[in-house]
CSV table of C-alpha atoms and ligand atoms in Angstrom, one decimal:
chain,number,residue,atom,x,y,z
A,48,UNK,CA,0.0,0.1,0.0
A,49,UNK,CA,1.3,3.6,-0.8
A,50,UNK,CA,2.3,5.5,2.2
A,51,UNK,CA,2.5,9.3,2.5
A,52,UNK,CA,6.2,10.6,2.3
A,53,UNK,CA,7.1,12.8,5.3
A,54,UNK,CA,7.3,16.5,4.0
A,55,UNK,CA,10.7,18.0,4.5
A,56,UNK,CA,11.5,21.6,4.6
A,57,UNK,CA,8.0,23.0,4.8
A,58,UNK,CA,6.9,25.3,7.6
A,59,UNK,CA,3.2,25.5,8.3
A,60,UNK,CA,2.1,29.1,9.2
A,61,UNK,CA,-1.4,28.7,10.3
A,62,UNK,CA,-2.1,32.4,11.0
A,63,UNK,CA,-0.4,33.4,7.7
A,64,UNK,CA,1.7,36.1,9.7
A,65,UNK,CA,4.5,37.5,7.6
A,66,UNK,CA,3.0,36.0,4.4
A,67,UNK,CA,2.7,38.6,1.7
A,68,UNK,CA,-0.2,37.6,-0.5
A,69,UNK,CA,-0.9,40.8,-2.6
A,70,UNK,CA,0.6,44.1,-3.7
A,71,UNK,CA,-1.7,46.9,-2.8
A,72,UNK,CA,-1.7,50.7,-3.2
A,73,UNK,CA,-4.8,51.2,-1.1
A,74,UNK,CA,-3.5,51.6,2.3
A,75,UNK,CA,-0.2,51.3,4.4
A,76,UNK,CA,-0.5,49.6,7.7
A,77,UNK,CA,2.8,50.4,9.5
A,78,UNK,CA,2.7,48.1,12.6
A,79,UNK,CA,6.2,49.2,13.9
A,80,UNK,CA,5.6,52.9,13.6
A,81,UNK,CA,1.9,52.9,14.4
A,82,UNK,CA,0.9,54.6,11.1
A,83,UNK,CA,-2.0,54.1,8.9
A,84,UNK,CA,-2.2,55.8,5.5
A,85,UNK,CA,-5.0,55.7,2.9
A,86,UNK,CA,-3.3,56.1,-0.4
A,87,UNK,CA,-0.6,58.2,1.3
A,88,UNK,CA,-2.9,60.3,3.6
A,89,UNK,CA,-2.6,59.9,7.3
A,90,UNK,CA,-5.7,58.5,9.2
A,91,UNK,CA,-5.6,61.2,11.9
A,92,UNK,CA,-5.9,64.0,9.2
A,93,UNK,CA,-8.5,62.1,7.4
A,94,UNK,CA,-10.6,61.7,10.4
A,95,UNK,CA,-10.2,65.3,11.5
A,96,UNK,CA,-10.5,67.1,8.2
A,97,UNK,CA,-12.1,64.6,5.7
A,98,UNK,CA,-15.3,63.0,5.4
A,99,UNK,CA,-16.3,59.3,4.8
A,100,UNK,CA,-17.8,59.8,1.5
A,101,UNK,CA,-14.7,61.5,0.2
A,102,UNK,CA,-12.7,58.7,1.6
A,103,UNK,CA,-14.8,56.2,-0.3
A,104,UNK,CA,-13.9,58.1,-3.5
A,105,UNK,CA,-10.2,58.1,-2.5
A,106,UNK,CA,-10.2,54.4,-1.9
A,107,UNK,CA,-12.2,53.4,-5.0
A,108,UNK,CA,-10.8,56.0,-7.5
A,109,UNK,CA,-7.3,56.5,-6.0
A,110,UNK,CA,-7.3,60.3,-5.7
A,111,UNK,CA,-8.7,62.7,-3.2
A,112,UNK,CA,-11.9,64.2,-4.8
A,113,UNK,CA,-12.1,68.0,-5.4
A,114,UNK,CA,-15.7,68.1,-4.0
A,115,UNK,CA,-17.2,66.7,-0.9
A,116,UNK,CA,-20.2,65.0,-2.3
A,117,UNK,CA,-22.4,62.5,-0.6
A,118,UNK,CA,-22.6,59.1,-2.3
A,119,UNK,CA,-25.9,58.5,-4.4
A,120,UNK,CA,-28.6,56.9,-2.3
A,121,UNK,CA,-29.3,53.2,-2.7
A,122,UNK,CA,-33.0,52.4,-2.1
A,123,UNK,CA,-34.2,49.2,-0.6
A,124,UNK,CA,-35.5,47.0,-3.4
A,125,UNK,CA,-38.5,44.8,-3.0
A,126,UNK,CA,-36.2,41.6,-2.7
A,127,UNK,CA,-34.1,43.2,0.0
A,128,UNK,CA,-37.1,44.4,1.9
A,129,UNK,CA,-38.9,41.1,1.5
A,130,UNK,CA,-35.7,39.3,2.8
A,131,UNK,CA,-35.5,41.5,5.8
A,132,UNK,CA,-39.2,41.2,6.7
A,133,UNK,CA,-38.8,37.5,6.5
A,134,UNK,CA,-36.1,37.3,9.3
A,135,UNK,CA,-37.0,36.6,12.8
A,136,UNK,CA,-36.9,39.8,14.9
A,137,UNK,CA,-34.4,38.0,17.1
A,138,UNK,CA,-31.8,37.8,14.2
A,139,UNK,CA,-28.4,39.5,14.7
A,140,UNK,CA,-28.4,42.7,12.7
A,141,UNK,CA,-25.0,41.7,11.2
A,142,UNK,CA,-26.8,38.7,9.8
A,143,UNK,CA,-29.5,40.9,8.6
A,144,UNK,CA,-26.9,43.0,6.7
A,145,UNK,CA,-25.3,40.0,5.2
A,146,UNK,CA,-28.9,38.7,4.1
A,147,UNK,CA,-29.7,42.2,2.6
A,148,UNK,CA,-26.5,42.3,0.6
A,149,UNK,CA,-27.2,38.7,-0.6
A,150,UNK,CA,-30.7,39.5,-1.7
A,151,UNK,CA,-29.5,42.6,-3.5
A,152,UNK,CA,-26.8,40.6,-5.2
A,153,UNK,CA,-29.2,37.8,-6.2
A,154,UNK,CA,-31.6,40.5,-7.8
A,155,UNK,CA,-28.8,42.6,-9.5
A,156,UNK,CA,-26.8,39.6,-10.8
A,157,UNK,CA,-23.7,41.8,-10.5
A,158,UNK,CA,-21.3,39.6,-12.6
A,159,UNK,CA,-17.5,39.8,-13.0
A,160,UNK,CA,-15.4,42.0,-13.1
A,161,UNK,CA,-16.6,44.3,-10.2
A,162,UNK,CA,-16.9,48.0,-10.9
A,163,UNK,CA,-16.6,51.2,-8.8
A,164,UNK,CA,-20.2,52.0,-9.4
A,165,UNK,CA,-21.3,48.6,-8.0
A,166,UNK,CA,-19.0,49.3,-5.1
A,167,UNK,CA,-20.7,52.7,-4.5
A,168,UNK,CA,-24.1,51.0,-4.6
A,169,UNK,CA,-23.2,48.3,-1.9
A,170,UNK,CA,-21.6,50.8,0.4
A,171,UNK,CA,-24.7,53.2,0.1
A,172,UNK,CA,-27.0,50.1,0.6
A,173,UNK,CA,-25.5,49.4,4.0
A,174,UNK,CA,-27.3,52.1,6.1
A,175,UNK,CA,-30.6,51.4,4.5
A,176,UNK,CA,-30.5,47.7,5.3
A,177,UNK,CA,-29.2,48.0,8.9
A,178,UNK,CA,-31.6,50.9,9.6
A,179,UNK,CA,-34.6,49.0,8.0
A,180,UNK,CA,-33.9,45.9,10.2
A,181,UNK,CA,-33.4,47.9,13.4
A,182,UNK,CA,-36.8,49.3,12.9
A,183,UNK,CA,-38.6,46.2,11.7
A,184,UNK,CA,-37.5,44.3,14.7
A,185,UNK,CA,-38.9,47.2,17.0
A,186,UNK,CA,-42.3,46.9,15.0
A,187,UNK,CA,-41.7,50.0,12.9
A,188,UNK,CA,-41.8,50.5,9.1
A,189,UNK,CA,-38.5,51.4,7.4
A,190,UNK,CA,-38.1,55.0,6.4
A,191,UNK,CA,-37.3,56.3,2.9
A,192,UNK,CA,-33.6,56.8,2.8
A,193,UNK,CA,-33.9,59.1,-0.2
A,194,UNK,CA,-35.1,61.7,2.4
A,195,UNK,CA,-31.5,61.6,3.7
A,196,UNK,CA,-29.7,62.0,0.4
A,197,UNK,CA,-28.1,65.3,1.7
A,198,UNK,CA,-26.4,63.4,4.4
A,199,UNK,CA,-23.2,61.4,4.1
A,200,UNK,CA,-23.4,57.5,4.5
A,201,UNK,CA,-22.7,57.7,8.2
A,202,UNK,CA,-25.4,60.3,8.9
A,203,UNK,CA,-27.8,58.2,6.8
A,204,UNK,CA,-27.3,55.2,9.1
A,205,UNK,CA,-28.5,57.3,12.1
A,206,UNK,CA,-31.4,58.6,10.0
A,207,UNK,CA,-32.3,55.1,8.8
A,208,UNK,CA,-32.5,53.9,12.5
A,209,UNK,CA,-34.3,56.8,14.0
A,210,UNK,CA,-36.2,58.3,11.2
A,211,UNK,CA,-35.2,61.7,12.3
A,212,UNK,CA,-32.6,64.3,11.2
A,213,UNK,CA,-29.5,63.3,13.2
A,214,UNK,CA,-27.8,65.6,15.6
A,215,UNK,CA,-24.9,67.2,13.6
A,216,UNK,CA,-22.3,66.4,16.3
A,217,UNK,CA,-23.3,62.8,16.5
A,218,UNK,CA,-23.4,62.5,12.7
A,219,UNK,CA,-19.8,64.0,12.5
A,220,UNK,CA,-18.6,61.7,15.1
A,221,UNK,CA,-20.0,58.6,13.4
A,222,UNK,CA,-18.6,60.0,10.1
A,223,UNK,CA,-15.1,60.1,11.7
A,224,UNK,CA,-15.6,56.6,12.9
A,225,UNK,CA,-16.5,55.4,9.5
A,226,UNK,CA,-13.4,57.1,8.1
A,227,UNK,CA,-11.2,55.4,10.6
A,228,UNK,CA,-12.7,52.0,9.9
A,229,UNK,CA,-13.0,52.3,6.0
A,230,UNK,CA,-9.9,50.3,5.3
A,231,UNK,CA,-7.1,48.3,6.9
A,232,UNK,CA,-5.0,46.3,4.6
A,233,UNK,CA,-5.1,42.6,4.2
A,234,UNK,CA,-7.2,42.0,7.5
A,235,UNK,CA,-9.2,38.7,7.7
A,236,UNK,CA,-12.4,40.1,6.1
A,237,UNK,CA,-10.6,41.9,3.3
A,238,UNK,CA,-8.6,38.8,2.6
A,239,UNK,CA,-11.9,37.0,2.4
A,240,UNK,CA,-13.3,39.6,-0.1
A,241,UNK,CA,-10.1,39.2,-2.2
A,242,UNK,CA,-10.2,35.4,-2.1
A,243,UNK,CA,-13.8,35.4,-3.4
A,244,UNK,CA,-13.1,38.0,-6.1
A,245,UNK,CA,-10.0,36.0,-7.0
A,246,UNK,CA,-12.4,33.1,-8.2
A,247,UNK,CA,-14.1,35.7,-10.6
A,248,UNK,CA,-17.2,35.7,-8.4
A,249,UNK,CA,-19.2,38.9,-7.9
A,250,UNK,CA,-18.8,41.8,-5.7
A,251,UNK,CA,-22.0,41.2,-3.6
A,252,UNK,CA,-20.7,37.7,-2.9
A,253,UNK,CA,-17.3,39.2,-1.8
A,254,UNK,CA,-19.1,41.6,0.6
A,255,UNK,CA,-21.3,38.7,2.1
A,256,UNK,CA,-18.3,36.7,2.8
A,257,UNK,CA,-16.4,39.6,4.3
A,258,UNK,CA,-19.4,40.3,6.6
A,259,UNK,CA,-19.2,36.7,7.8
A,260,UNK,CA,-15.4,37.1,8.6
A,261,UNK,CA,-15.9,40.4,10.4
A,262,UNK,CA,-18.5,38.8,12.7
A,263,UNK,CA,-16.1,36.9,15.0
A,264,UNK,CA,-14.9,38.5,18.3
A,265,UNK,CA,-11.2,38.4,17.2
A,266,UNK,CA,-12.0,40.8,14.3
A,267,UNK,CA,-15.1,43.0,14.3
A,268,UNK,CA,-17.1,41.7,17.2
A,269,UNK,CA,-15.1,43.2,20.0
A,270,UNK,CA,-16.4,46.8,20.7
A,271,UNK,CA,-19.7,45.6,22.4
A,272,UNK,CA,-17.5,43.4,24.5
A,273,UNK,CA,-15.3,46.4,25.4
A,274,UNK,CA,-18.5,48.1,26.6
A,275,UNK,CA,-19.4,44.9,28.7
A,276,UNK,CA,-15.9,44.9,30.2
A,277,UNK,CA,-16.1,48.5,31.3
A,278,UNK,CA,-19.6,48.0,32.7
A,279,UNK,CA,-18.3,45.1,34.7
A,280,UNK,CA,-15.3,47.0,36.1
A,281,UNK,CA,-17.7,49.9,36.8
A,282,UNK,CA,-15.2,51.9,38.7
A,283,UNK,CA,-11.3,52.5,38.3
A,284,UNK,CA,-10.8,51.4,41.9
A,285,UNK,CA,-11.9,47.9,40.8
A,286,UNK,CA,-9.9,47.8,37.5
A,287,UNK,CA,-6.7,46.3,38.7
A,288,UNK,CA,-8.3,43.4,40.6
A,289,UNK,CA,-10.9,42.7,37.7
A,290,UNK,CA,-8.1,42.7,35.2
A,291,UNK,CA,-5.7,40.6,37.1
A,292,UNK,CA,-8.4,38.0,37.8
A,293,UNK,CA,-9.4,38.0,34.0
A,294,UNK,CA,-5.9,37.5,32.9
A,295,UNK,CA,-5.3,34.8,35.5
A,296,UNK,CA,-8.3,33.0,34.0
A,297,UNK,CA,-6.6,33.1,30.7
A,298,UNK,CA,-9.1,35.6,29.2
A,299,UNK,CA,-8.2,38.3,26.7
A,300,UNK,CA,-8.9,42.0,27.5
A,301,UNK,CA,-11.1,43.2,24.7
A,302,UNK,CA,-9.8,46.4,22.9
A,303,UNK,CA,-6.2,45.3,23.4
A,304,UNK,CA,-3.5,43.6,21.2
A,305,UNK,CA,-3.3,43.5,17.4
A,306,UNK,CA,-1.6,41.2,14.9
A,307,UNK,CA,0.1,44.1,13.1
A,308,UNK,CA,0.5,47.0,15.5
A,309,UNK,CA,3.3,46.8,18.1
A,310,UNK,CA,2.4,50.4,19.3
A,311,UNK,CA,-1.0,52.1,20.0
A,312,UNK,CA,-3.3,51.5,17.0
A,313,UNK,CA,-3.4,54.9,15.4
A,314,UNK,CA,-7.1,54.5,14.9
A,315,UNK,CA,-7.5,54.2,18.7
A,316,UNK,CA,-5.7,57.5,19.0
A,317,UNK,CA,-7.9,59.2,16.4
A,318,UNK,CA,-11.1,57.8,18.0
A,319,UNK,CA,-10.1,59.0,21.4
A,320,UNK,CA,-10.0,62.4,20.0
A,321,UNK,CA,-13.5,62.0,18.4
A,322,UNK,CA,-14.7,60.7,21.7
A,323,UNK,CA,-13.4,63.7,23.5
A,324,UNK,CA,-14.8,66.2,21.0
A,325,UNK,CA,-18.2,64.4,21.2
A,326,UNK,CA,-18.3,64.5,25.0
A,327,UNK,CA,-21.5,62.4,25.2
A,328,UNK,CA,-20.8,60.9,28.6
A,329,UNK,CA,-17.8,62.6,30.2
A,330,UNK,CA,-17.8,60.0,33.1
A,331,UNK,CA,-17.9,57.0,30.9
A,332,UNK,CA,-14.9,58.4,28.7
A,333,UNK,CA,-13.0,59.2,31.9
A,334,UNK,CA,-13.6,55.5,33.0
A,335,UNK,CA,-12.2,54.3,29.8
A,336,UNK,CA,-9.1,56.4,29.9
A,337,UNK,CA,-8.3,55.4,33.5
A,338,UNK,CA,-9.0,51.7,32.8
A,339,UNK,CA,-6.8,51.8,29.7
A,340,UNK,CA,-3.9,53.0,31.8
A,341,UNK,CA,-4.3,50.1,34.2
A,342,UNK,CA,-4.8,47.5,31.5
A,343,UNK,CA,-1.7,48.6,29.6
A,344,UNK,CA,0.5,48.4,32.8
A,345,UNK,CA,-1.0,44.9,33.7
A,346,UNK,CA,-0.7,43.6,30.0
A,347,UNK,CA,3.0,44.6,29.9
A,348,UNK,CA,3.5,42.6,33.1
A,349,UNK,CA,1.5,39.8,31.9
A,350,UNK,CA,3.2,39.4,28.5
A,351,UNK,CA,6.4,41.5,28.7
A,352,UNK,CA,7.5,39.8,25.4
A,353,UNK,CA,4.4,41.0,23.4
A,354,UNK,CA,3.5,44.6,22.9
A,355,UNK,CA,-0.1,44.5,23.8
A,356,UNK,CA,-1.4,48.0,23.1
A,357,UNK,CA,-4.9,49.7,22.8
A,358,UNK,CA,-6.6,48.7,19.5
A,359,UNK,CA,-9.3,50.5,17.4
A,360,UNK,CA,-12.2,48.7,19.1
A,361,UNK,CA,-11.5,50.3,22.5
A,362,UNK,CA,-12.5,53.9,21.7
A,363,UNK,CA,-14.8,52.8,18.9
A,364,UNK,CA,-17.1,51.5,21.7
A,365,UNK,CA,-17.1,54.9,23.4
A,366,UNK,CA,-17.9,56.6,20.1
A,367,UNK,CA,-20.6,54.2,19.2
A,368,UNK,CA,-22.1,54.4,22.5
A,369,UNK,CA,-21.9,58.2,22.4
A,370,UNK,CA,-23.8,58.4,19.1
A,371,UNK,CA,-26.6,56.3,20.6
A,372,UNK,CA,-26.2,53.0,18.8
A,373,UNK,CA,-27.3,49.9,20.5
A,374,UNK,CA,-24.4,47.5,21.1
A,375,UNK,CA,-25.7,44.9,18.5
A,376,UNK,CA,-25.4,47.7,16.0
A,377,UNK,CA,-21.8,48.3,16.6
A,378,UNK,CA,-20.4,45.6,14.3
A,379,UNK,CA,-23.0,46.3,11.6
A,380,UNK,CA,-21.8,49.9,11.7
A,381,UNK,CA,-18.2,48.7,11.3
A,382,UNK,CA,-19.3,46.5,8.4
A,383,UNK,CA,-21.0,49.3,6.6
A,384,UNK,CA,-17.9,51.5,6.9
A,385,UNK,CA,-15.4,48.8,5.9
A,386,UNK,CA,-17.5,47.9,2.8
A,387,UNK,CA,-15.3,50.8,1.2
A,388,UNK,CA,-12.1,48.9,1.9
A,389,UNK,CA,-13.5,45.4,0.9
A,390,UNK,CA,-14.8,46.7,-2.4
A,391,UNK,CA,-11.6,48.7,-3.1
A,392,UNK,CA,-9.6,45.6,-2.6
A,393,UNK,CA,-12.0,43.5,-4.7
A,394,UNK,CA,-11.4,46.0,-7.5
A,395,UNK,CA,-7.6,45.8,-7.0
A,396,UNK,CA,-7.8,42.0,-6.9
A,397,UNK,CA,-9.8,41.8,-10.0
A,398,UNK,CA,-7.3,44.0,-11.9
A,399,UNK,CA,-4.5,41.6,-10.7
A,400,UNK,CA,-6.5,38.6,-11.8
A,401,UNK,CA,-4.8,35.8,-9.9
A,402,UNK,CA,-6.6,32.9,-8.2
A,403,UNK,CA,-5.7,32.8,-4.5
A,404,UNK,CA,-5.2,29.2,-3.6
A,405,UNK,CA,-2.6,28.2,-0.9
A,406,UNK,CA,-1.6,24.7,0.1
A,407,UNK,CA,-2.3,22.6,3.3
A,408,UNK,CA,0.1,20.1,4.7
A,409,UNK,CA,-1.8,16.8,5.0
A,410,UNK,CA,-1.5,15.2,8.4
A,411,UNK,CA,-4.2,12.7,8.3
A,412,UNK,CA,-4.1,8.9,8.1
A,413,UNK,CA,-2.1,7.1,5.4
A,414,UNK,CA,-4.1,5.5,2.6
A,415,UNK,CA,-6.3,2.7,4.1
A,416,UNK,CA,-9.0,0.2,3.0
A,417,UNK,CA,-12.6,1.1,3.4
A,418,UNK,CA,-14.0,-1.0,6.5
A,419,UNK,CA,-16.1,-3.9,5.1
A,420,UNK,CA,-19.9,-3.1,5.2
A,421,UNK,CA,-21.5,-4.5,8.4
B,125,ACO,N1,-5.5,40.2,26.4
B,125,ACO,C1,-4.7,39.3,27.0
B,125,ACO,N2,-3.8,38.6,26.3
B,125,ACO,C2,-3.6,38.8,25.0
B,125,ACO,C3,-4.5,39.8,24.4
B,125,ACO,C4,-5.4,40.5,25.1
B,125,ACO,N3,-6.2,41.3,24.5
B,125,ACO,N4,-4.1,39.8,23.0
B,125,ACO,C5,-3.2,38.8,22.9
B,125,ACO,N5,-3.0,38.3,24.1
B,125,ACO,C6,-1.9,37.2,24.4
B,125,ACO,C7,-2.5,35.9,23.9
B,125,ACO,O1,-3.2,35.2,24.9
B,125,ACO,C8,-1.2,35.1,23.5
B,125,ACO,O2,-0.7,34.6,24.6
B,125,ACO,P1,0.1,33.1,24.5
B,125,ACO,O3,1.4,33.4,23.7
B,125,ACO,O4,0.5,32.9,25.9
B,125,ACO,O5,-0.9,32.2,23.9
B,125,ACO,C9,-0.3,36.3,23.0
B,125,ACO,O6,-0.7,37.4,23.6
B,125,ACO,C10,-0.3,36.3,21.5
B,125,ACO,O7,-1.6,36.3,21.1
B,125,ACO,P2,-2.1,35.9,19.7
B,125,ACO,O8,-3.6,35.5,19.7
B,125,ACO,O9,-1.1,35.0,19.0
B,125,ACO,O10,-2.0,37.4,18.8
B,125,ACO,P3,-2.7,37.6,17.6
B,125,ACO,O11,-1.9,38.5,16.8
B,125,ACO,O12,-3.2,36.4,16.9
B,125,ACO,O13,-4.0,38.4,18.1
B,125,ACO,C11,-5.9,39.8,18.5
B,125,ACO,C12,-4.5,39.6,17.7
B,125,ACO,C13,-6.8,38.6,18.0
B,125,ACO,C14,-6.5,41.1,18.2
B,125,ACO,C15,-5.7,39.6,20.0
B,125,ACO,O14,-4.8,40.6,20.5
B,125,ACO,C16,-6.9,39.5,20.8
B,125,ACO,O15,-7.7,38.6,20.9
B,125,ACO,N6,-7.4,40.8,21.2
B,125,ACO,C17,-8.6,41.0,22.0
B,125,ACO,C18,-9.8,41.0,21.1
B,125,ACO,C19,-9.9,42.3,20.4
B,125,ACO,O16,-9.6,43.4,20.9
B,125,ACO,N7,-10.3,42.2,19.1
B,125,ACO,C20,-10.3,43.4,18.2
B,125,ACO,C21,-9.1,43.4,17.3
B,125,ACO,S1,-9.0,44.8,16.3
B,125,ACO,C22,-9.8,44.4,14.8
B,125,ACO,O17,-9.8,43.4,14.3
B,125,ACO,C23,-10.5,45.5,14.2
């Protein structure tokens, strides 16, 4: 019988760290220096002086647009609305977003290769879908998103949820959050979108797959857990004991650590400023700032060999809470914002046109006979 030859000289890298799987000109994620640039522009500048809808143009088209123009509105089609109405009200809003994008893709039959116009449509669809589901589960009818065409994509999300013109300070804060979350190199969900595109599948399928990858707590699912963590700590006096006990149980502190950044995540620094400007709940923000100091000190003690610093999710949770989103809408908001990065990468991938297909090292049993039927 044939036996499987041992494989010599192959190293398995199950987390793919250090593997370069694409060339990109969309963003630079500099983990050593703690820098994030979108097509050369620094994230702090973009969050303070840009707008999300302009960043979408930058990511999709390559250059900073001369004018700040909101994206065209994407109305809910009957297929999307029907799919959302058919979901149980207990469904996770992120699953509702994935379902809405899937129904939209089934109706549109987008085809290959993807285009920047398709990308704009999918980005603009997000607020309408998330807002409609948030209302339907509360027994309310969705509002007409076209009434909010004057707002940017982030402001439209607030409008689609509440049915009211959003407070300008909250819309601005959410817009800065969207800017900060729009793109981040070859993270797990973006890689998923590129893998799907590399098979010459359509853009809606790439976004559906990316939403699925974002859902996990090691990627996009952390900000609501940051909130739970701060709620449990409750007071900075309890922080040291609470954190020591959590680390002793082998738990991870939510909002800390990153695969790439060995310094503070530059997005966390930008979002802390957004949270300070929004000043929605000064005591809550102060608790976060104080707990962060304790957590950084104890993480340095706990893992001196790893640089475990604050990541984007930490202050994202303060901003999203400050603009009034319910915790189960945090990750959907992240997904709507990140649709810009996913689709920009899908466009880049389709231009490169190479199927992504790594190998696996087989470690199962040798060839063997099928057991005789009983
Ligand atoms: N708290 C406590 N310990 C941690 C943390 C943390 N937040 N992060 C990493 N560690 C420890 C791990 O337990 C591990 O210890 P070990 O070597 O004894 O097993 C070591 O540091 C290395 O951890 P890895 O999982 O190998 O690091 P990786 O690069 O894969 O993880 C990740 C990055 C997933 C973000 C991790 O830091 C984490 O789980 N953080 C908490 C969850 C979180 O904040 N997620 C949001 C990430 S940001 C984003 O995706 C948008």
